PDB file of C-alpha atoms in Angstrom:
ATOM      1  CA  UNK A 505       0.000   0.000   0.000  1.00 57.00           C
ATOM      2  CA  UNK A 506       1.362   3.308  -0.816  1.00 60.00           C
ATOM      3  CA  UNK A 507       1.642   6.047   1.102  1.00 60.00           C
ATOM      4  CA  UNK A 508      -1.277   8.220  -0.444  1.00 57.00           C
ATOM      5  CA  UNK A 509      -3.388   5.211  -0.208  1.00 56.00           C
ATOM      6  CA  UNK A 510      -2.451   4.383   3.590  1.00 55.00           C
ATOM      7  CA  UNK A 511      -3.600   8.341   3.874  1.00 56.00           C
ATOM      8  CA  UNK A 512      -6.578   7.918   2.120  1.00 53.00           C
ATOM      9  CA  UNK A 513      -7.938   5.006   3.910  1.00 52.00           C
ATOM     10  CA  UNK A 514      -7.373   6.900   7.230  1.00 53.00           C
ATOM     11  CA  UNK A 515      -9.951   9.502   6.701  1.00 58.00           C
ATOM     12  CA  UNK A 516     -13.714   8.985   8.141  1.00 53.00           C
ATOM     13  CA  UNK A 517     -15.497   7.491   5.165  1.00 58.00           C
ATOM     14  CA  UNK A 518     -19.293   8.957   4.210  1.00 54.00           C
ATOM     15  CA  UNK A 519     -20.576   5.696   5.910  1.00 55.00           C
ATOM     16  CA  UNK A 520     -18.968   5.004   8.887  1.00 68.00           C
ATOM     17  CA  UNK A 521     -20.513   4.368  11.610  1.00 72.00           C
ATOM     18  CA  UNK A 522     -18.436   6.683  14.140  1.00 85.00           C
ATOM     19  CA  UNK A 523     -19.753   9.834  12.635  1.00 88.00           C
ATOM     20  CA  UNK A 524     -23.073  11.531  13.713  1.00 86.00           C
ATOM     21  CA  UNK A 525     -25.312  12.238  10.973  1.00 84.00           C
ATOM     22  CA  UNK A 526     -29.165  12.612  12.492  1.00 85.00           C
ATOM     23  CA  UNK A 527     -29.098  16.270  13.876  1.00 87.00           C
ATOM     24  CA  UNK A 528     -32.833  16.456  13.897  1.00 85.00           C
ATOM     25  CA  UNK A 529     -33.098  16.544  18.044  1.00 88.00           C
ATOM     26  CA  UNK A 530     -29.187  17.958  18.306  1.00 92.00           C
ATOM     27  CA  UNK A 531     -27.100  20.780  17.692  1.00 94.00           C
ATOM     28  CA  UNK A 532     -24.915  20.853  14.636  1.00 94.00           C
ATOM     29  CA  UNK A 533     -21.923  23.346  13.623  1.00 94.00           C
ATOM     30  CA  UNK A 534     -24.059  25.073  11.757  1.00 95.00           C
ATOM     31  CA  UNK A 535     -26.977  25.707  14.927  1.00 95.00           C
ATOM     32  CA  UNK A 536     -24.015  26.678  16.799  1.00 96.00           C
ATOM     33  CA  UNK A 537     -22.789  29.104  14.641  1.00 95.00           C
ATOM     34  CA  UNK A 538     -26.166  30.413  13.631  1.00 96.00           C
ATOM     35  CA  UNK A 539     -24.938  30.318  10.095  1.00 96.00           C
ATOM     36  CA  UNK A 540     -28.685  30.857   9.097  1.00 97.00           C
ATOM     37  CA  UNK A 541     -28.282  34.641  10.065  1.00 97.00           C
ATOM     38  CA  UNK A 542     -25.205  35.080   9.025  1.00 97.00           C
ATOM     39  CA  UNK A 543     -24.607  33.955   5.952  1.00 97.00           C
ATOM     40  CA  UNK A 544     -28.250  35.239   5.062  1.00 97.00           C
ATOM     41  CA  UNK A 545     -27.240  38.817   6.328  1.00 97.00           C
ATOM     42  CA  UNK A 546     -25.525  39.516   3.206  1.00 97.00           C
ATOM     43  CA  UNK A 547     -27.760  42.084   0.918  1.00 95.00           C
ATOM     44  CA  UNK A 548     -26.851  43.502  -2.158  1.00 96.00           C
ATOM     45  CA  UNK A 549     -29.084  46.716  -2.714  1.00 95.00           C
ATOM     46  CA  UNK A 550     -28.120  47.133  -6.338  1.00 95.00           C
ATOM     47  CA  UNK A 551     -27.311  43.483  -7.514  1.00 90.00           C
ATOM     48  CA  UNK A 552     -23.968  43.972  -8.902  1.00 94.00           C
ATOM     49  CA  UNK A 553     -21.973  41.708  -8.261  1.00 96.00           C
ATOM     50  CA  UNK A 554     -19.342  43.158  -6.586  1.00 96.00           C
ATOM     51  CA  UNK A 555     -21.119  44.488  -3.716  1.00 96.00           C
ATOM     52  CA  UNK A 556     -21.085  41.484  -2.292  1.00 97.00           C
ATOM     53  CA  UNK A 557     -17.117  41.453  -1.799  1.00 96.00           C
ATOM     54  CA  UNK A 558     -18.663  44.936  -0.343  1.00 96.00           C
ATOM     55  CA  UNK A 559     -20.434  43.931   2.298  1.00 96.00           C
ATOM     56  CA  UNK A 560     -18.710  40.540   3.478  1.00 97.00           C
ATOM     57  CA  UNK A 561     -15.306  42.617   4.096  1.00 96.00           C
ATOM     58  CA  UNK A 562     -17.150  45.045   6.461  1.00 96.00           C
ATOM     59  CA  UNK A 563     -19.347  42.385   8.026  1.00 97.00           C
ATOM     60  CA  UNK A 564     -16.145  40.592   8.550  1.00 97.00           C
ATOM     61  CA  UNK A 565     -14.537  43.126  10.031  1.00 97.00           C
ATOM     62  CA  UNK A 566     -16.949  44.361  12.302  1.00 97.00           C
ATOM     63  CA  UNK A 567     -17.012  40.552  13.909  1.00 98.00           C
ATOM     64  CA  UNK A 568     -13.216  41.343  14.355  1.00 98.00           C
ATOM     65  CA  UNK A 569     -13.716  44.646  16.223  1.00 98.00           C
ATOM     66  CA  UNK A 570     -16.344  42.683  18.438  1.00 98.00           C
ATOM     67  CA  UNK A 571     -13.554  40.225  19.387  1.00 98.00           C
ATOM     68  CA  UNK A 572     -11.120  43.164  20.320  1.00 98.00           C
ATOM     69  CA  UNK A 573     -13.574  45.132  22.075  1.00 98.00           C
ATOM     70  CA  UNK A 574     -13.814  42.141  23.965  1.00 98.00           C
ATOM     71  CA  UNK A 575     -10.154  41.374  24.365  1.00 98.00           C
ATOM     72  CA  UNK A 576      -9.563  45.168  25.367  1.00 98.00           C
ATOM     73  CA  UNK A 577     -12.378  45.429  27.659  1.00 98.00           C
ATOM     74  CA  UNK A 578     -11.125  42.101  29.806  1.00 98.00           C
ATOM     75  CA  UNK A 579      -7.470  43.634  29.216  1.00 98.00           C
ATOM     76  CA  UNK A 580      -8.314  46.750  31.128  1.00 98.00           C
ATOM     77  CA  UNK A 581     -10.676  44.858  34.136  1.00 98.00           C
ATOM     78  CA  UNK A 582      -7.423  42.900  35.101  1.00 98.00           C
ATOM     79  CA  UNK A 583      -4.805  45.784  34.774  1.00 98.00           C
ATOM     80  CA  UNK A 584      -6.844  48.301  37.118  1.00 97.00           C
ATOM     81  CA  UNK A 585      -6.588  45.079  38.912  1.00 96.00           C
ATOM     82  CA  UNK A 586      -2.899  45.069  38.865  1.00 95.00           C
ATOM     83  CA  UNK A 587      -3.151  41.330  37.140  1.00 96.00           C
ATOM     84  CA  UNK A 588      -0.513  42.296  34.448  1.00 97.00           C
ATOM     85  CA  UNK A 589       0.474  39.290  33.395  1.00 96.00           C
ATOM     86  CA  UNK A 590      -3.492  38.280  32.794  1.00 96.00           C
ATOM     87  CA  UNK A 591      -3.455  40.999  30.081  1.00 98.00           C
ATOM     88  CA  UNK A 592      -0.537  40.009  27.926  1.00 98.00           C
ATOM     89  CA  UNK A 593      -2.330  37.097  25.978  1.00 97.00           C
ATOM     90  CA  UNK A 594      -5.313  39.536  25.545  1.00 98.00           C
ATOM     91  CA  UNK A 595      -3.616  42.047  24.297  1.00 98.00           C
ATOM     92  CA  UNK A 596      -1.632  40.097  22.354  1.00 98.00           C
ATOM     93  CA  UNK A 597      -4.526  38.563  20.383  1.00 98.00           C
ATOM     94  CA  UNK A 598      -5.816  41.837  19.844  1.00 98.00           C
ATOM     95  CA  UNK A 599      -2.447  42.568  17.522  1.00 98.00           C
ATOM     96  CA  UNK A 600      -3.201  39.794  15.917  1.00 98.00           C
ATOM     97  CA  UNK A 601      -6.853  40.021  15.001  1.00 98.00           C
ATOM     98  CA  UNK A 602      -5.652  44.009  13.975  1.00 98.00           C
ATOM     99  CA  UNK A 603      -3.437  42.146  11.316  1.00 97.00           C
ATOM    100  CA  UNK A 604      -6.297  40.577  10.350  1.00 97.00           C
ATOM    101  CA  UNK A 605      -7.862  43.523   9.033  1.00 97.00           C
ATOM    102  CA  UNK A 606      -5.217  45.290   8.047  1.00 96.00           C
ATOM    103  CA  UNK A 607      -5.157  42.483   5.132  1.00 96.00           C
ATOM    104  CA  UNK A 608      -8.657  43.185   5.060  1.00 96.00           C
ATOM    105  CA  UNK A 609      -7.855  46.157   3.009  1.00 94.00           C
ATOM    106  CA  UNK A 610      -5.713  44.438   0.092  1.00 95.00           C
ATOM    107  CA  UNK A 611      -9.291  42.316  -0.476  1.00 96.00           C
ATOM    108  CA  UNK A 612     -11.264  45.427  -0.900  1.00 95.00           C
ATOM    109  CA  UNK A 613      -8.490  47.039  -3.016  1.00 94.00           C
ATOM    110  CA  UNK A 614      -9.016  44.659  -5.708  1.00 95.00           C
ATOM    111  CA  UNK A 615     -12.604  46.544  -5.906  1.00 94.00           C
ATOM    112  CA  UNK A 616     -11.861  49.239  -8.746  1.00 94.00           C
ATOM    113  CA  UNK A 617     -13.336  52.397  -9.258  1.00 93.00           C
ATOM    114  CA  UNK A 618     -15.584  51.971 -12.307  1.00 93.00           C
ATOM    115  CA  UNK A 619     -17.004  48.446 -10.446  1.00 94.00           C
ATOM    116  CA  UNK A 620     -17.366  51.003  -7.475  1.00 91.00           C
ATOM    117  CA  UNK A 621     -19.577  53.532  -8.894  1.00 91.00           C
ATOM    118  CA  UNK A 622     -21.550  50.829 -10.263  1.00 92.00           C
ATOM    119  CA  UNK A 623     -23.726  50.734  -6.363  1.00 91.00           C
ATOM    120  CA  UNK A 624     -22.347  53.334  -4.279  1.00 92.00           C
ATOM    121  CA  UNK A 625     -25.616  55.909  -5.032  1.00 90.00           C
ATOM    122  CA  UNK A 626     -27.367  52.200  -3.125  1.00 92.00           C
ATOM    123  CA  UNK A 627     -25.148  52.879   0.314  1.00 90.00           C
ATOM    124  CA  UNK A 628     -27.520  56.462   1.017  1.00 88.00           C
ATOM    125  CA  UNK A 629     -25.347  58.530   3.937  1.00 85.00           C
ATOM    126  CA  UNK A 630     -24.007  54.719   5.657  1.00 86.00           C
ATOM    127  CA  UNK A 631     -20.547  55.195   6.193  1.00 82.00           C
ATOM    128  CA  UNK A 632     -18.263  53.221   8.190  1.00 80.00           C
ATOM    129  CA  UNK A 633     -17.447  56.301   9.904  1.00 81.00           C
ATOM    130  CA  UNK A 634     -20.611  55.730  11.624  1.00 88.00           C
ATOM    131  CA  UNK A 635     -19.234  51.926  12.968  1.00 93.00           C
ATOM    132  CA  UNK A 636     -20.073  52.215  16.669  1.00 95.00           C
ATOM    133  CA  UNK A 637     -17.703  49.687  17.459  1.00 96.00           C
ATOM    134  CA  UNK A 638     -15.136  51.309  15.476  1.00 95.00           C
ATOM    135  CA  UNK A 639     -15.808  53.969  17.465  1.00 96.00           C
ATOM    136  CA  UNK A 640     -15.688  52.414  21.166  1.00 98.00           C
ATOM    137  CA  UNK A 641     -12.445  51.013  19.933  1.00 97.00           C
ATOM    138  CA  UNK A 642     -11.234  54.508  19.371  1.00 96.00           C
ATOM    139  CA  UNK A 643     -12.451  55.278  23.163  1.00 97.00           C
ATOM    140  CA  UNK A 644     -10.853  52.140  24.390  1.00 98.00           C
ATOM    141  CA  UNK A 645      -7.393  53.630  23.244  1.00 97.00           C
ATOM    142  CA  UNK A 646      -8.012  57.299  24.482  1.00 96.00           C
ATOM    143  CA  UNK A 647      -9.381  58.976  21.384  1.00 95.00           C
ATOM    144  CA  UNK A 648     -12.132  60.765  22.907  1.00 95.00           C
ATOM    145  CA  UNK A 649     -14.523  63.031  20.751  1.00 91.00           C
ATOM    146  CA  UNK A 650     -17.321  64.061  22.717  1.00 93.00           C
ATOM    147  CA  UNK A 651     -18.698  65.409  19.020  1.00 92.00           C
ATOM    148  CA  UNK A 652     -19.057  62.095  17.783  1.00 92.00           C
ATOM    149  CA  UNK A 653     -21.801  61.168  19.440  1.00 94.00           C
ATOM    150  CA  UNK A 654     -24.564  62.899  17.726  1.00 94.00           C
ATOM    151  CA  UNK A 655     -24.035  60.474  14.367  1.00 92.00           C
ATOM    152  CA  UNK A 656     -25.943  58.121  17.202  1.00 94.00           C
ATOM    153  CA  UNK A 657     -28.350  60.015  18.621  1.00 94.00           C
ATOM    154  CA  UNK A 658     -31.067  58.369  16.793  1.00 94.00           C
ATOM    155  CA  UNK A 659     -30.824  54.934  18.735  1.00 95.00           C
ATOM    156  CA  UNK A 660     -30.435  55.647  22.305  1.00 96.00           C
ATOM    157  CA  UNK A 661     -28.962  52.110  24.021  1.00 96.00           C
ATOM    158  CA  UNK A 662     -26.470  52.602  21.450  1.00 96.00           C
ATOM    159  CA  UNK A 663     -26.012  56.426  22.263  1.00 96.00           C
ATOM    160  CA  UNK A 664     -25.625  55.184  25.840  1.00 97.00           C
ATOM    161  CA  UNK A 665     -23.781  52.610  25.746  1.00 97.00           C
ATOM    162  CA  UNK A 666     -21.165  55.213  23.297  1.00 97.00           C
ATOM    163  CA  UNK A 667     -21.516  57.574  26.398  1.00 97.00           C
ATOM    164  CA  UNK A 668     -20.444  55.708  29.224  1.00 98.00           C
ATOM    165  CA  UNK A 669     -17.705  54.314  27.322  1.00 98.00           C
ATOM    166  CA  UNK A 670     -16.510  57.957  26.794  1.00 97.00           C
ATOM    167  CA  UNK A 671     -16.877  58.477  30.340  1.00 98.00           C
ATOM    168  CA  UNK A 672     -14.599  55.295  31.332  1.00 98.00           C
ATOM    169  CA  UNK A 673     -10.754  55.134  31.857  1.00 98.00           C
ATOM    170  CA  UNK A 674      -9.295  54.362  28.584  1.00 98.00           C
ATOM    171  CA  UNK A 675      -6.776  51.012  28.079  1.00 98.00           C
ATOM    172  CA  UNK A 676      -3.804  53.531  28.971  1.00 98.00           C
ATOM    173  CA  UNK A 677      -5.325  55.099  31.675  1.00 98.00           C
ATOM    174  CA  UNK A 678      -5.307  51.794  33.267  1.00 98.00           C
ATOM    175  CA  UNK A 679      -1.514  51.045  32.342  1.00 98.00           C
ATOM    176  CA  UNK A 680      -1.062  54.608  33.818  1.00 98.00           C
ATOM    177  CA  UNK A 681      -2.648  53.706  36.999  1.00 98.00           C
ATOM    178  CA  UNK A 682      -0.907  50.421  37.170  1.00 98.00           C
ATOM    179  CA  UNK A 683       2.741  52.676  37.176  1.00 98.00           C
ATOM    180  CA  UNK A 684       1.237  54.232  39.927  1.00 98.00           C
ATOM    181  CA  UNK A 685       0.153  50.886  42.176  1.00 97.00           C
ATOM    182  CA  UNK A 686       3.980  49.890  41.669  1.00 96.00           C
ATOM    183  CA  UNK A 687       5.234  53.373  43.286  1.00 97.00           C
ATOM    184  CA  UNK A 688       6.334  55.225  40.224  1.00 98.00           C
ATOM    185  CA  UNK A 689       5.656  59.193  40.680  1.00 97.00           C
ATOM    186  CA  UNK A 690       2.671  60.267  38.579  1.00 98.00           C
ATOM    187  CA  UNK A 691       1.543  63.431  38.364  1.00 97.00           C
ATOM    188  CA  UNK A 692      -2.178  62.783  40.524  1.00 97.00           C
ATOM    189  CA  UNK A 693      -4.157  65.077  37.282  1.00 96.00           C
ATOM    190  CA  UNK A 694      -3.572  61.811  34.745  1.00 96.00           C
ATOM    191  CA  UNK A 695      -4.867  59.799  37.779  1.00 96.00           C
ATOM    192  CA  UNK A 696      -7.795  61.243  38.346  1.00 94.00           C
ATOM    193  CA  UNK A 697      -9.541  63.404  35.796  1.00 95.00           C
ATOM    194  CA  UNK A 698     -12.331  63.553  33.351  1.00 96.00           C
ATOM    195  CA  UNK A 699     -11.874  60.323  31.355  1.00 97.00           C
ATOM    196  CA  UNK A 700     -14.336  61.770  28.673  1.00 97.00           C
ATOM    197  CA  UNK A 701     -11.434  64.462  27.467  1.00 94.00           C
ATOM    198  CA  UNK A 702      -8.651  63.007  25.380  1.00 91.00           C
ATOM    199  CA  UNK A 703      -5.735  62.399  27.248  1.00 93.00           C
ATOM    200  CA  UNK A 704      -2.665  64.641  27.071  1.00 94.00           C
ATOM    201  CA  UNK A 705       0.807  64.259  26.751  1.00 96.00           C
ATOM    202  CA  UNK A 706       2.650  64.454  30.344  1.00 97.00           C
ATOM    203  CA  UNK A 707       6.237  64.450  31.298  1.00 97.00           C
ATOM    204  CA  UNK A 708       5.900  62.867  34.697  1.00 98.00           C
ATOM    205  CA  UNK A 709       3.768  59.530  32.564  1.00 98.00           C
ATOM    206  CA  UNK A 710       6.870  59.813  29.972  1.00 98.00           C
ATOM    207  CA  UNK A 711       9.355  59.729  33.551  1.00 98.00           C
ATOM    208  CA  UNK A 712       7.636  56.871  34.475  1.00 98.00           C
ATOM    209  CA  UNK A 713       7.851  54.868  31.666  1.00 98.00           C
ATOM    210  CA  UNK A 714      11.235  55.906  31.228  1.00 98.00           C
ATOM    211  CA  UNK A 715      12.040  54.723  34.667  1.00 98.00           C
ATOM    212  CA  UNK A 716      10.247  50.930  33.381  1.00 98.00           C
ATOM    213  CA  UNK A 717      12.665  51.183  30.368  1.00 98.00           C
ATOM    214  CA  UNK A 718      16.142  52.002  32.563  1.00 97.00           C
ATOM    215  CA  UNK A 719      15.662  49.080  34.910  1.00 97.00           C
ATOM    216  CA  UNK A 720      13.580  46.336  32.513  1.00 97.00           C
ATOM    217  CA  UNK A 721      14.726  43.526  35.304  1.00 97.00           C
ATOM    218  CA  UNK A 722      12.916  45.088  38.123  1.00 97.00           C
ATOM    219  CA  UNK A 723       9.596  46.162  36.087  1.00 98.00           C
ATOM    220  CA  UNK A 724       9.471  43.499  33.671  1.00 98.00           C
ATOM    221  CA  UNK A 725       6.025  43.294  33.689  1.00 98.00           C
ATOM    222  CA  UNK A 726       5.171  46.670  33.126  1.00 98.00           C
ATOM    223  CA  UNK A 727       7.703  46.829  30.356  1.00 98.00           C
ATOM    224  CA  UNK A 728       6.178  44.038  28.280  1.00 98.00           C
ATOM    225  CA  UNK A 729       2.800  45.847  29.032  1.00 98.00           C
ATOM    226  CA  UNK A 730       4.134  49.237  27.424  1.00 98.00           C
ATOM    227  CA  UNK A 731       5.541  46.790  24.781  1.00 98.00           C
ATOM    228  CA  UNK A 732       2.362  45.228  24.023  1.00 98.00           C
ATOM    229  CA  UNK A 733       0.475  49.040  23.950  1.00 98.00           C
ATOM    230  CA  UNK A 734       2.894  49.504  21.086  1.00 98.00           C
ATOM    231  CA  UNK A 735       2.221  47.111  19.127  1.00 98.00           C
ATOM    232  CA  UNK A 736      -1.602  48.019  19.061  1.00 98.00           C
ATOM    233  CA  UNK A 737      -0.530  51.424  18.604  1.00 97.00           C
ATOM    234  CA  UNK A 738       1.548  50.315  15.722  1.00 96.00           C
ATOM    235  CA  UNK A 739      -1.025  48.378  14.082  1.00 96.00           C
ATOM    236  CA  UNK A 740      -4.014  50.630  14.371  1.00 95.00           C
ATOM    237  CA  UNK A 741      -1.760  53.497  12.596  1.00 94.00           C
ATOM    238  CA  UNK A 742      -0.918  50.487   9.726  1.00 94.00           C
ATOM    239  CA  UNK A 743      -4.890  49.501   9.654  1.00 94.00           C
ATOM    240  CA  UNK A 744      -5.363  53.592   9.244  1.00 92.00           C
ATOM    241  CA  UNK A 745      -2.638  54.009   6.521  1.00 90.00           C
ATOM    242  CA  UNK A 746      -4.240  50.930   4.611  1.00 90.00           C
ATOM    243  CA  UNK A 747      -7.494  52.386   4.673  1.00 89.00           C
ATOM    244  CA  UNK A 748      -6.533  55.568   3.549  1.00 89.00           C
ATOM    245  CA  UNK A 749      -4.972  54.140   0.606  1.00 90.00           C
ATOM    246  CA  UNK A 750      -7.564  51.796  -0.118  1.00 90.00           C
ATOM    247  CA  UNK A 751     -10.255  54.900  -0.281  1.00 88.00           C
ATOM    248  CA  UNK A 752      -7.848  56.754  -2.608  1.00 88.00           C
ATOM    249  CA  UNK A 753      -7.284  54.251  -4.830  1.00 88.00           C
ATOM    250  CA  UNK A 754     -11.163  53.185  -5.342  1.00 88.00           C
ATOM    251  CA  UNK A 755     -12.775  56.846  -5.311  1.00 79.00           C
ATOM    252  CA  UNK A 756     -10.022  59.213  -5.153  1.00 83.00           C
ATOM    253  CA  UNK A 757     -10.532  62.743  -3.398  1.00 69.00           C
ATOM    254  CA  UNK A 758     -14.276  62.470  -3.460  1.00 70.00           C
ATOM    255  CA  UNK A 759     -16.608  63.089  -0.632  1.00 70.00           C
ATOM    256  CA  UNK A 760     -17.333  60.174   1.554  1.00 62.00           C
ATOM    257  CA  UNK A 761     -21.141  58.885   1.967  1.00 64.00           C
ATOM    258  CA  UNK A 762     -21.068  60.045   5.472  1.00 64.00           C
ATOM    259  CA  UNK A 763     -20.402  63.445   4.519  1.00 61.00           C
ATOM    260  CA  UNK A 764     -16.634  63.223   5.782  1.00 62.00           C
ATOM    261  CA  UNK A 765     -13.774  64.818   3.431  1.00 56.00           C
ATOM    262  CA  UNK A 766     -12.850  61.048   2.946  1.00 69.00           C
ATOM    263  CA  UNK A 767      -9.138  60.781   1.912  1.00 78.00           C
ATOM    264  CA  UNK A 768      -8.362  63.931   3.830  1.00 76.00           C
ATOM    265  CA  UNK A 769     -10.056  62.903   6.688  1.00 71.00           C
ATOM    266  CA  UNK A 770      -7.957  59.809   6.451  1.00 79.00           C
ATOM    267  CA  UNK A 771      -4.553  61.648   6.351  1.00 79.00           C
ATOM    268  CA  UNK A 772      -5.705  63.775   8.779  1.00 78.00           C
ATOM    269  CA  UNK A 773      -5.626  61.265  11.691  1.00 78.00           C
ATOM    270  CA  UNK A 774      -3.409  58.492   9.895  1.00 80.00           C
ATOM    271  CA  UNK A 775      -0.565  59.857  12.035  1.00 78.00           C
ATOM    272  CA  UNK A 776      -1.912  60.255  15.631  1.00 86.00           C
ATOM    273  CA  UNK A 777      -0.443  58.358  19.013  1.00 92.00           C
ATOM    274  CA  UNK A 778      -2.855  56.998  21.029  1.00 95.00           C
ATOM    275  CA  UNK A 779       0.100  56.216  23.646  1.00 97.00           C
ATOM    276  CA  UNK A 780       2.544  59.316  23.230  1.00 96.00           C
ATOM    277  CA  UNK A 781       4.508  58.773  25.711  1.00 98.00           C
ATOM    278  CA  UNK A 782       5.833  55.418  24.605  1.00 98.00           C
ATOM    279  CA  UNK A 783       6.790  56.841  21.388  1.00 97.00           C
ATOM    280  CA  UNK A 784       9.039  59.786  22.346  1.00 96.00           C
ATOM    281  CA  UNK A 785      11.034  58.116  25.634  1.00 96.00           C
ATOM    282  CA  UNK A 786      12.609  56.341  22.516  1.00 95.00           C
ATOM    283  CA  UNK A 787      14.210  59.294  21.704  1.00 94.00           C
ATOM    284  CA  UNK A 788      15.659  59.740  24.983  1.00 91.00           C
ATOM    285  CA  UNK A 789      16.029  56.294  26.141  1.00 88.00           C
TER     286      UNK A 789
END
């Protein structure tokens, strides 16, 4: 017997008797997924053809964001707990699911402009600048924009749920508090403040750090926390950077459906820190 056929003869056969085949009183992958509703969620408003590639990347990526709001949100329970160590595979999966949909984008860049135009009048004013969860992401890391808000001001659990998240301690303000629990100086105005402003760049939170990256042996698990906020940092700017380019290469300099100045929008906040301190200690390290 060769060895394709000695593989062969190993695999579960359509009628053997070891594999379940009546689901009619149990649950099957597809009940436990609910792949009904998902895989029926997927309407194209115009019927051309490539709206569907459309709709599955955003759908896609939205279940993505769900799974790092989730990640982030247990992240930032156990820190203010002072469980470092809990966070690191959190956050760690969380840089991973980000490359995720950072590839995301070289899908949807194989939509081209002309196919484009063909149902963008059928998307109205949605916009995935509206994306909630996009935006309780952007919370999450400290990007506060009290503004924002009103885009949701039609559906008020959501509006609420958007408003105390604006109103809690960011993923940073946590890993600020946590230098503080170990002793490190911090100025007491990034400890306690109004968590719905964005945070500001402070020396004494850039001392502190600075003090985790002179003596990595003693703080060695606050230093692979701060190394772990970079690499979300790091990510979210590539995911931003992708999308930009992405938008200007399938409509240009046009006006997004939201109303938003699209690819000028994009460049506008392509370049900003959501942990600034952990950026420039590396010039004086």
């Amino acid at each position: 017997m060769t060895h394709s056929e000695k593989h062969e003869s190993s695999r579960p056969q359509a009628g053997d008797s070891s594999i379940h085949q009546d689901f009619s009183k149990e649950m099957s992958y597809g009940d436990y997924l609910q792949l009904d509703k998902i895989l029926n969620s997927q309407t194209r408003l115009s019927g051309h053809h490539d709206e569907m590639l459309f709709i599955i990347i955003h759908q896609a990526s939205e279940l993505w964001m769900k799974l790092i709001l989730h990640e982030l949100e247990a992240a930032r329970s156990v820190i203010l707990q002072n469980q470092l160590d809990a966070a690191f595979k959190m956050l760690a999966r969380v840089s991973k699911i980000q490359q995720q949909l950072i590839q995301s984008w070289d899908v949807l860049s194989t939509l081209t402009p002309a196919e484009y135009m063909e149902f963008r009048s059928s998307l109205g004013r949605s916009s995935g600048f509206q994306s909630y969860q996009n935006r309780l992401i952007e919370f999450m890391l400290g990007n506060k924009q009290t503004k924002v808000l009103a885009v949701y001001e039609h559906e008020p659990e959501l509006f609420a749920q958007l408003n105390e998240a604006l109103h809690a301690p960011s993923l940073y303000d946590a890993s600020i508090q946590a230098l503080s629990m170990r002793g490190i100086e911090v100025d007491p105005a990034c400890l306690q403040r109004d968590w719905s402003q964005e945070y500001q760049e402070n020396d004494s939170v850039r001392a502190a750090w600075l003090t985790v990256y002179q003596d990595v042996e003693r703080y060695w698990d606050l230093y692979e926390l701060a190394e772990k906020l970079v690499d979300i940092d790091s990510r979210q700017q590539q995911w931003r950077f992708n999308h930009m380019t992405t938008v200007e290469r399938v409509i240009g300099f046009k006006t997004g459906t939201g109303g938003s100045s699209g690819v000028d929008y994009l460049k506008r906040v392509v370049a900003q820190r959501y942990f600034p301190e952990l950026w420039s200690l590396r010039t004086v390290l």
